[in-house]
Coordinates of C-alpha atoms in Angstrom, one line a residue:
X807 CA -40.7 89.1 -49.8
X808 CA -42.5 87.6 -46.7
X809 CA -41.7 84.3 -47.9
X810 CA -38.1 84.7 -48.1
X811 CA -37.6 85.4 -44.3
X812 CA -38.8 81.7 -44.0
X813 CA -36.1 79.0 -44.9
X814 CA -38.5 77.0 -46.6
X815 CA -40.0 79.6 -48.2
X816 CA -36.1 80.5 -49.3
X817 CA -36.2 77.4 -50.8
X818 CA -39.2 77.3 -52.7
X819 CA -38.3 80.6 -54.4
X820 CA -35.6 79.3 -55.1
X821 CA -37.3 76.3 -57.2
X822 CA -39.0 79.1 -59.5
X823 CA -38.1 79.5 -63.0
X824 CA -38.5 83.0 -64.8
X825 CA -36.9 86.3 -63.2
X826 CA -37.0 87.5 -59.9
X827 CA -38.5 90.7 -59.4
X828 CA -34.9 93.0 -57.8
X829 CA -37.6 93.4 -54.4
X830 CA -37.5 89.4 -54.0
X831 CA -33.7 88.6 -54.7
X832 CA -32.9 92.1 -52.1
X833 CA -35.0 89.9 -49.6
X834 CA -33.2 86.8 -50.0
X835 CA -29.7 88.3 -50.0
X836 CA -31.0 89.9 -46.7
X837 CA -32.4 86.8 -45.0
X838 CA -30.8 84.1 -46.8
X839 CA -27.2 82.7 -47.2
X840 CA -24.6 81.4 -49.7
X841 CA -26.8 78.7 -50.4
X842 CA -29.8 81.3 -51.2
X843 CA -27.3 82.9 -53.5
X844 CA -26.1 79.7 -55.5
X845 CA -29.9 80.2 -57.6
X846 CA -29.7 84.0 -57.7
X847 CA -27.6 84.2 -60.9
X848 CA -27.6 84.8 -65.0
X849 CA -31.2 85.6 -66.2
X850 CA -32.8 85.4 -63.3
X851 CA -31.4 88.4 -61.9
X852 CA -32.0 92.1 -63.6
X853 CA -28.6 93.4 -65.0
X854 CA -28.7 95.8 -61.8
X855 CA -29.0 92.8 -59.5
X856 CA -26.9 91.3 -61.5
X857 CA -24.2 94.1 -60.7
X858 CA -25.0 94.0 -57.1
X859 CA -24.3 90.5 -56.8
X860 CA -20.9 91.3 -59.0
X861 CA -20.1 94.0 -56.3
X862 CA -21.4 92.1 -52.9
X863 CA -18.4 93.0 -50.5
X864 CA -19.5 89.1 -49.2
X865 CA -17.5 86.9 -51.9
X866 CA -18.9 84.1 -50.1
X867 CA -22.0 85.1 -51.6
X868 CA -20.6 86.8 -54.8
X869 CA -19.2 83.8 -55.8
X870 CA -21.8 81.0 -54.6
X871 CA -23.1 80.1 -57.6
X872 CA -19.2 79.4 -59.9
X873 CA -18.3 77.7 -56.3
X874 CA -21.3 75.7 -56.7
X875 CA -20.8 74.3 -60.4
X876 CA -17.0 74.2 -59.4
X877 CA -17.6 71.7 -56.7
X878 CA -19.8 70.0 -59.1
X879 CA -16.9 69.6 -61.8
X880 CA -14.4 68.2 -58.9
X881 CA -17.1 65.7 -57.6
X882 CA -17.6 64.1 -61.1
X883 CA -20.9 65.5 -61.2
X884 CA -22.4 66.3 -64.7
X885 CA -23.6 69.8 -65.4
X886 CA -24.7 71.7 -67.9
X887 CA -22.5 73.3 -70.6
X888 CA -23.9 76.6 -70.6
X889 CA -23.7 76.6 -66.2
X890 CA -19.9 75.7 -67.2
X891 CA -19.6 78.6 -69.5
X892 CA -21.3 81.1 -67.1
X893 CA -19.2 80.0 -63.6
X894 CA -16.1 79.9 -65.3
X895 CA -16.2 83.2 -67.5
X896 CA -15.0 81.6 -70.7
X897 CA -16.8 80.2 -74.4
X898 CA -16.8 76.1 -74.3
X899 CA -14.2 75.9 -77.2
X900 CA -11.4 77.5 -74.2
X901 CA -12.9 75.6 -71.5
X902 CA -12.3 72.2 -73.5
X903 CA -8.4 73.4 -73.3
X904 CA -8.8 74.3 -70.0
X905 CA -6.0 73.3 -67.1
X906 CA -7.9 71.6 -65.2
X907 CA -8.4 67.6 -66.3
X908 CA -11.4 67.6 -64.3
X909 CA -13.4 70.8 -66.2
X910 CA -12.2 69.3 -69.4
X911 CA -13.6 65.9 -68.5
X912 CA -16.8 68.1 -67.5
X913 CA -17.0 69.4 -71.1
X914 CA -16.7 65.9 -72.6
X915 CA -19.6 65.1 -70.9
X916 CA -21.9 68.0 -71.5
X917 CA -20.8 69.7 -74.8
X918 CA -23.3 66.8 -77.0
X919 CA -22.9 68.4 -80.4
X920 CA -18.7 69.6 -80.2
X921 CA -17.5 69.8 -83.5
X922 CA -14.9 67.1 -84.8
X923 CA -11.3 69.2 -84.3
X924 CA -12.9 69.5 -80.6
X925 CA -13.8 65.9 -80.4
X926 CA -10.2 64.8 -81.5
X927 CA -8.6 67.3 -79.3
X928 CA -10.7 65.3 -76.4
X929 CA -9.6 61.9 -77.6
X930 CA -5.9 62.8 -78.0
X931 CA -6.2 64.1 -74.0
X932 CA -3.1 63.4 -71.7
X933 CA -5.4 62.5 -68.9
X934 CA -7.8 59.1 -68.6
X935 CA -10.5 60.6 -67.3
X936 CA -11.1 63.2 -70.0
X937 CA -10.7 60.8 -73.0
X938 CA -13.1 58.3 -70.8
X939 CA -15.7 61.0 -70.6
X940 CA -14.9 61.8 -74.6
X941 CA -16.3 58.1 -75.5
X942 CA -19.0 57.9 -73.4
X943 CA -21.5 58.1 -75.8
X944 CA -21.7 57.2 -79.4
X945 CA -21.6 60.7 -80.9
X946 CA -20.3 62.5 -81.7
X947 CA -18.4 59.6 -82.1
X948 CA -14.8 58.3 -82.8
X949 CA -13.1 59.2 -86.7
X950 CA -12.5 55.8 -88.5
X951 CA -8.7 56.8 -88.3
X952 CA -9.5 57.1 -84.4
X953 CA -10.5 53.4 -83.8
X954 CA -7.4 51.5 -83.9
X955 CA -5.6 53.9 -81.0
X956 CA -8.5 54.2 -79.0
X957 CA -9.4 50.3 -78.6
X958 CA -6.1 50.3 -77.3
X959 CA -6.2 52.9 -75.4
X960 CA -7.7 51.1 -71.7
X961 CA -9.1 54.2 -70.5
X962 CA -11.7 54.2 -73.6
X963 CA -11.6 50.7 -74.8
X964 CA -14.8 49.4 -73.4
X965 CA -16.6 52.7 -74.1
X966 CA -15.0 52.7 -77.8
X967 CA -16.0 48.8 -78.2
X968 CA -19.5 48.9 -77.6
X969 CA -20.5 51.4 -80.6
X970 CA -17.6 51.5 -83.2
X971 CA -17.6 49.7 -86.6
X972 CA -14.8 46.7 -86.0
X973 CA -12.6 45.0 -88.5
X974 CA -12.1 41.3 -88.1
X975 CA -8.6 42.0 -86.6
X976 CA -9.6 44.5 -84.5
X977 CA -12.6 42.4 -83.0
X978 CA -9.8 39.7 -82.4
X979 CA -7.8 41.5 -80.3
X980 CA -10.7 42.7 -78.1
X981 CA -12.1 39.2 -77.4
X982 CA -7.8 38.0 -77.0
X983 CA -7.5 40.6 -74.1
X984 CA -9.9 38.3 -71.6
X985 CA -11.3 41.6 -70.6
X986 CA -15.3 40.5 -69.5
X987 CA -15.8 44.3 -69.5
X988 CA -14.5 44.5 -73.0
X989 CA -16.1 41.3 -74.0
X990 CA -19.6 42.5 -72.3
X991 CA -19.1 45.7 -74.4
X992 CA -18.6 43.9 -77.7
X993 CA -21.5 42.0 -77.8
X994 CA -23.6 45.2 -77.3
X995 CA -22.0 46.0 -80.7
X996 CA -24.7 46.7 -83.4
X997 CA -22.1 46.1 -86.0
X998 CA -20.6 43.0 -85.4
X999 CA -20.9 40.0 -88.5
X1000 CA -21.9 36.5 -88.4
X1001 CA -18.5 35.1 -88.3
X1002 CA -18.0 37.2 -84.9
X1003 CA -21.2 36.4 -83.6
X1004 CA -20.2 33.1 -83.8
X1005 CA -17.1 33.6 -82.2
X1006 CA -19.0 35.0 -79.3
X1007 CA -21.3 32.1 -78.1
X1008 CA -19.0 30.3 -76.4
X1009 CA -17.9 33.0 -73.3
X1010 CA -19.4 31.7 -70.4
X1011 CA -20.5 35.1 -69.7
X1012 CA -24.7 36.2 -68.5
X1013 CA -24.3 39.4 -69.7
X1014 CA -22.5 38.6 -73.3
X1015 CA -24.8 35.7 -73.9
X1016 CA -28.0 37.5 -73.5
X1017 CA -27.0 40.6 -75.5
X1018 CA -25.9 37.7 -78.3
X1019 CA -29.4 37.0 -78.0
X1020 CA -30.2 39.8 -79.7
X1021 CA -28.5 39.9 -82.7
X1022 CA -29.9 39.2 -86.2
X1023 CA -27.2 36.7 -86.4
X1024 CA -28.6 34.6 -83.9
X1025 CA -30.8 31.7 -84.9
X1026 CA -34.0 31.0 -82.9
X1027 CA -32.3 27.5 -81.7
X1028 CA -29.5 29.2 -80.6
X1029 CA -31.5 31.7 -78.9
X1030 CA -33.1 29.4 -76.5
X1031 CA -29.7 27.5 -76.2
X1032 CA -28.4 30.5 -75.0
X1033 CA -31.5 31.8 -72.4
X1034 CA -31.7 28.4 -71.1
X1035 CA -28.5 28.6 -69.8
X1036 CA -28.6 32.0 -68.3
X1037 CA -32.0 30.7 -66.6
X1038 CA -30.4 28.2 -65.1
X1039 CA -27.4 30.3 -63.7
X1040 CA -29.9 32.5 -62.2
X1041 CA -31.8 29.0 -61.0
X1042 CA -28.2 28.6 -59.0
X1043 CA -28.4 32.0 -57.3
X1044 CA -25.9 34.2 -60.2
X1045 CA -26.6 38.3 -59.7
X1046 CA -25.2 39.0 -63.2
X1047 CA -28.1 35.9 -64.8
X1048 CA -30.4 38.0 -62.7
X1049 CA -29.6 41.0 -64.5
X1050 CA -28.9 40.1 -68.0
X1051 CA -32.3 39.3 -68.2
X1052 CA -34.3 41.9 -66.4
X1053 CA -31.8 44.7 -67.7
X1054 CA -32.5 45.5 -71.6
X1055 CA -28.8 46.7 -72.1
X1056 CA -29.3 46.0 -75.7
X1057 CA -32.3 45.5 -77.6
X1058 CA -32.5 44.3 -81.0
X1059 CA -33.1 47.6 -83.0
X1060 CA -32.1 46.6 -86.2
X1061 CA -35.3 44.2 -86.3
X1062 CA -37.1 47.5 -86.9
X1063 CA -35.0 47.9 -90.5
X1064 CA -35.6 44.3 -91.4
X1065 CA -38.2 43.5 -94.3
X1066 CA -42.0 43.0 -93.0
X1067 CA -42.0 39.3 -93.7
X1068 CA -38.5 39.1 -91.5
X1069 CA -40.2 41.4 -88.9
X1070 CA -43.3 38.9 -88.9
X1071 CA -41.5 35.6 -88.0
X1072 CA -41.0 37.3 -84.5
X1073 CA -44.7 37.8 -83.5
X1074 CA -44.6 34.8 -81.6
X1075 CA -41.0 35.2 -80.3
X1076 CA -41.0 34.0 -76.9
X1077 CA -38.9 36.7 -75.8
X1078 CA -40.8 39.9 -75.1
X1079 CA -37.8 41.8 -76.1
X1080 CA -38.2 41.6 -80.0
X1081 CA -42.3 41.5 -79.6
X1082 CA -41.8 44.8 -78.1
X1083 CA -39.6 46.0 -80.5
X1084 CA -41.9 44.6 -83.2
X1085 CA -44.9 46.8 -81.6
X1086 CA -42.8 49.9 -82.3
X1087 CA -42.7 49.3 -85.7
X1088 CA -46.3 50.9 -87.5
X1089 CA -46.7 49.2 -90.7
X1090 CA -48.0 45.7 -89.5
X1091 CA -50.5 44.4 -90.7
X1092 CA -54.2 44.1 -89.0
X1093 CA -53.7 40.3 -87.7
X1094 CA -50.6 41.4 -86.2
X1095 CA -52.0 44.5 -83.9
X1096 CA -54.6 41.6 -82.5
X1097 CA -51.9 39.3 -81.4
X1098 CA -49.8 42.5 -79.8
X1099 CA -52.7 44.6 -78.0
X1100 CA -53.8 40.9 -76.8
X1101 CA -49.8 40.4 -75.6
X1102 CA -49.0 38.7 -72.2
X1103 CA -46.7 41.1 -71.6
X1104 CA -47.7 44.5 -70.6
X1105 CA -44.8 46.3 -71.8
X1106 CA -45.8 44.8 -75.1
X1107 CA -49.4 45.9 -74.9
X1108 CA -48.0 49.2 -74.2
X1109 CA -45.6 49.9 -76.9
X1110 CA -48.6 48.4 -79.3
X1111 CA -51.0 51.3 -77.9
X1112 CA -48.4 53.8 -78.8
X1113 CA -49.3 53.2 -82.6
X1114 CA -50.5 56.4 -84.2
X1115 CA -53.9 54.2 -85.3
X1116 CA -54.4 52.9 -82.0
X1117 CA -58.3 52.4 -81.6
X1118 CA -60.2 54.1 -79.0
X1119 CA -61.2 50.5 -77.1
X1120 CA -58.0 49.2 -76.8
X1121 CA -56.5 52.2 -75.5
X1122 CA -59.4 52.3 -72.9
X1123 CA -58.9 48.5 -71.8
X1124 CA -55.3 48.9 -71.2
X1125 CA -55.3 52.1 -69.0
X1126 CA -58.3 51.0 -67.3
X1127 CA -56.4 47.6 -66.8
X1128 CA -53.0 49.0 -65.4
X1129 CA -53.6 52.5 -65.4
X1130 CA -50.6 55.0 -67.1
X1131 CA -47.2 55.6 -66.9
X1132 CA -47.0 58.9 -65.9
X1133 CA -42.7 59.4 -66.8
X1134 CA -43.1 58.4 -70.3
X1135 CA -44.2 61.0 -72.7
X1136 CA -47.0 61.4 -74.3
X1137 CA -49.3 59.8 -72.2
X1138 CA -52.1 56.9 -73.4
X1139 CA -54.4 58.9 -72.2
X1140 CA -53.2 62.0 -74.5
X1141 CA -53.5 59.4 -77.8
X1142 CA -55.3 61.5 -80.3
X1143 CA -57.5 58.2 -80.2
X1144 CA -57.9 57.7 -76.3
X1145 CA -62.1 58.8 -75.6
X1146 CA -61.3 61.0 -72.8
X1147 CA -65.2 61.9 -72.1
X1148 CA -64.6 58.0 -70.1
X1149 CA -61.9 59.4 -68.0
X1150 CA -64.5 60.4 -64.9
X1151 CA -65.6 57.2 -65.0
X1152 CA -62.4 55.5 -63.5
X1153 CA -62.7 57.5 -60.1
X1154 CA -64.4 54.6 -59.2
X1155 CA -61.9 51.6 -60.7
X1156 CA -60.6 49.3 -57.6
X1157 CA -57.3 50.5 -58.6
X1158 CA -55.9 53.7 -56.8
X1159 CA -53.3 53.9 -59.8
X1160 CA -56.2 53.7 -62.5
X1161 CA -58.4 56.0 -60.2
X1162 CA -55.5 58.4 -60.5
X1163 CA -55.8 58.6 -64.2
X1164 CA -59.2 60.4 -63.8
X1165 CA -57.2 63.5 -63.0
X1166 CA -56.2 63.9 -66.2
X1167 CA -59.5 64.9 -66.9
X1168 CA -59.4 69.0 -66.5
X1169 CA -63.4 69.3 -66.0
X1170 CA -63.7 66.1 -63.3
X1171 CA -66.4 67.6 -61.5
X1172 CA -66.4 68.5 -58.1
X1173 CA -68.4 65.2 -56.7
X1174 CA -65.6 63.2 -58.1
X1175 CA -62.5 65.4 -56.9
X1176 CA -64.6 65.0 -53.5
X1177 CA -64.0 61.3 -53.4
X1178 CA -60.4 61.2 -54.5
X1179 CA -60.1 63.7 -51.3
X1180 CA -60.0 61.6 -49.1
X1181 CA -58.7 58.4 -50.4
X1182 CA -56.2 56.6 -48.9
X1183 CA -53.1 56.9 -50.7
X1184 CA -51.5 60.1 -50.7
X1185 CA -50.4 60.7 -54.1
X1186 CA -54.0 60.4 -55.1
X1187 CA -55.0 63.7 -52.4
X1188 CA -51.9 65.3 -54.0
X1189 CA -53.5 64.9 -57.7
X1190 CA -56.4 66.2 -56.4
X1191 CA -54.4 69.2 -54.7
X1192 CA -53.1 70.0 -58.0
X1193 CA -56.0 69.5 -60.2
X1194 CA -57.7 73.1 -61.7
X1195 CA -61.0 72.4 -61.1
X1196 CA -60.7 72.3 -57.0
X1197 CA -63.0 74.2 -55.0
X1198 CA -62.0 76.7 -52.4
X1199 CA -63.6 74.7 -49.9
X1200 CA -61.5 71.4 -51.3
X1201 CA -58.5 73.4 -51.3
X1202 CA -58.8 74.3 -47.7
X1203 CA -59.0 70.6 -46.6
X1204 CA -56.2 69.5 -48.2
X1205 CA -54.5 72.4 -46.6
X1206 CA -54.4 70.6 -43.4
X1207 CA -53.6 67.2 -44.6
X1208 CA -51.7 65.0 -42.6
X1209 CA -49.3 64.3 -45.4
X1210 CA -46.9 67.3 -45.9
X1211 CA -46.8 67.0 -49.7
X1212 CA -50.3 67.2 -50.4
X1213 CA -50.8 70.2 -48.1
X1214 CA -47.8 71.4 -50.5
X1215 CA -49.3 71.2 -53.7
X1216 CA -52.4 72.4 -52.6
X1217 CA -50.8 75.6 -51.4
X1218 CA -48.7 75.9 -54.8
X1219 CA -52.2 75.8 -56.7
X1220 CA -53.2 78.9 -59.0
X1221 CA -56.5 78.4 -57.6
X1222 CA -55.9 79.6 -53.8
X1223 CA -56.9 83.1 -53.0
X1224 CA -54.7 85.4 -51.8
X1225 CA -56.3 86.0 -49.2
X1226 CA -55.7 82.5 -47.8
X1227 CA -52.1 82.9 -49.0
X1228 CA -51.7 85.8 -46.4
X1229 CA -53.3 84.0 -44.1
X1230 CA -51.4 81.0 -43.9
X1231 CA -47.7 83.9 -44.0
X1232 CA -49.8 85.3 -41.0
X1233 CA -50.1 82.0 -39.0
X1234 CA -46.2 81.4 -39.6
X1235 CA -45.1 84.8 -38.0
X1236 CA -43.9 86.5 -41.6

């Protein structure tokens, strides 16, 4: 209640999940403004705050939360389909038939698992942007008896063309309309045959010759044909080269499917694409793990550790060698196999991303915590200012760091006392 006569500390409450206590959302609609209000809705609020907020004689802020998902609908932006449901008062099946072309192209985009009749009722759509945001992923899809009026359809036809089963006929009327987006789209296709394959490697085209590349239909000669000449278009300076092959638009997934002696002939692909793809797969044989966790590619190496038999050393080398990725789920370090008692140990690697890792471990002892304390780079302090093992003393320190988001994870830690909680409200005038 302190807190929320502090804009900052408005904020923060705002950033909490769970229900507010009817004390703390009285003190934010006293201090605070419609942007306070615009998190102060649905199960957050008590059903008695909830009917305060329905009676607030402001409607400025009795209304800031639908005004906020309303703006979000007009700007294009995507939202949830149960935040559309709640600011607009109505079950997603009306809201899909809604008036506005804007809220039903919001409902395309959020409502994943709409039944068919809904699905067809989006497709069929007087207005571009809804059918657009209809096909703009793969499911739940486009009816067979769909295809033919929505590859025609130029609102959906390079949405439609990338995912969709074609027929010879169809295929040749996509690659006829000279459309590169259309023709980029295609040869993302998992579906497409040999014969249109074929038909394919002659657009002078970065982006379709790459994602050709890709396809089982593509020969190993022709591969290299085909990357050699991107190469050299990005040799001469071409942004699109440059991207078709840093940008994975479309990898080749169906090598996971293939037989293991197909699978096999691409351990020594020179493309780091299909070894990757190979390293997801977990029925190789032994040889084969030594070639991948030995990989010049890191990414390789990586996908190869993911393997549910990984062994304990070869998860070790790798994150001691480059450390985690902390935005991919689960972690190495979290591999059933991974020896975490050797995760202190890297507090003193050269690397300040593999001496990060060491946090992971939940019982790094103080000596250790110590060090990282006062290392240089600040998201190191701020692991440190998070981890549950920190000392009151630590704590303190990193209180007063000179980097703002270390002193704020150190303040958000379960581990600080109340005491220095009031202290610090105290110091701010609250």
């Amino acid at each position: 209640m302190r807190l929320a006569a502090h804009a900052v500390g408005r904020h923060g409450i705002s950033l909490r999940r769970g229900r507010l206590a009817d004390a703390v959302v009285e003190a934010l609609l006293t201090h605070g403004d419609k942007e306070t209000a615009v998190s102060l809705h649905g199960e957050r609020l008590s059903p008695a705050m909830r009917r305060r907020f329905a009676e607030h004689p402001d409607p400025a802020i009795r209304d800031a939360y639908p005004d906020f998902v309303r703006d979000m609908v007009d700007l294009g932006v995507p939202i949830g389909i149960a935040a559309l449901e709640e600011a607009y008062g109505r079950p997603r099946t009306a809201l899909a038939g809604a008036p506005s072309p804007r809220l039903r192209a919001a409902v395309a985009r959020t409502w994943y698992d709409r039944p068919l009749a809904a699905q067809v009722g989006l497709l069929a759509d007087p207005d571009r942007q809804v059918r657009a945001a209809a096909t703009e992923h793969s499911q739940p899809g486009v009816p067979p008896e769909w295809t033919d009026r929505c590859l025609a359809d130029p609102a959906v036809r390079v949405n439609v063309a990338r995912y969709v089963p074609l027929t010879s006929d169809q295929f040749a009327r996509l690659i006829r309309s000279g459309d590169e987006g259309v023709h980029q789209a295609v040869a993302e296709n998992p579906y497409l045959s040999a014969e249109m394959v074929a038909r394919l490697l002659d657009i002078d085209d970065p982006l379709v010759r790459i994602a050709v590349t890709h396809s089982r239909h593509v020969d190993a000669e022709t591969r290299d044909r085909l990357y050699a000449l991107v190469e050299a278009e990005r040799a001469d300076g071409s942004i699109d080269a440059e991207v078709a092959l840093n940008w994975d638009f479309a990898e080749p997934d169906w090598l996971r499917d293939a037989p293991l002696d197909e699978r096999m002939t691409y351990l020594d692909c020179r493309y780091a694409t299909f070894r990757r793809v190979l390293a997801s797969c977990y029925d190789l044989p032994e040889e084969a793990w030594r070639l991948l966790d030995n990989d010049r590619e890191l990414k390789v190496r990586r996908a190869a550790a993911r393997r549910p038999d990984a062994p304990p050393e070869v998860l070790e080398r790798l994150v001691r060698a480059h450390g985690d990725v902390f935005h991919i789920r689960p972690l190495l370090v979290d591999h059933p196999n991974f020896p975490r008692h050797t995760l202190r140990t890297f507090v003193d690697e050269p690397s300040p991303n593999v001496r990060y890792v060491a946090l992971q471990d939940p019982e790094l002892p103080v000596a250790s915590l110590q060090q990282l304390a006062v290392d240089a780079e600040p998201f190191l302090r701020r692991g440190v200012a998070r981890h549950p093992n920190i000392t009151e003393a630590l704590l303190e320190q990193l209180l007063s760091d000179a980097d703002p988001e270390v002193a704020d994870d150190a303040a958000a830690n379960s581990a600080l006392r109340p005491s220095s909680m009031y202290r610090i409200l105290t110091a701010a005038g609250l």
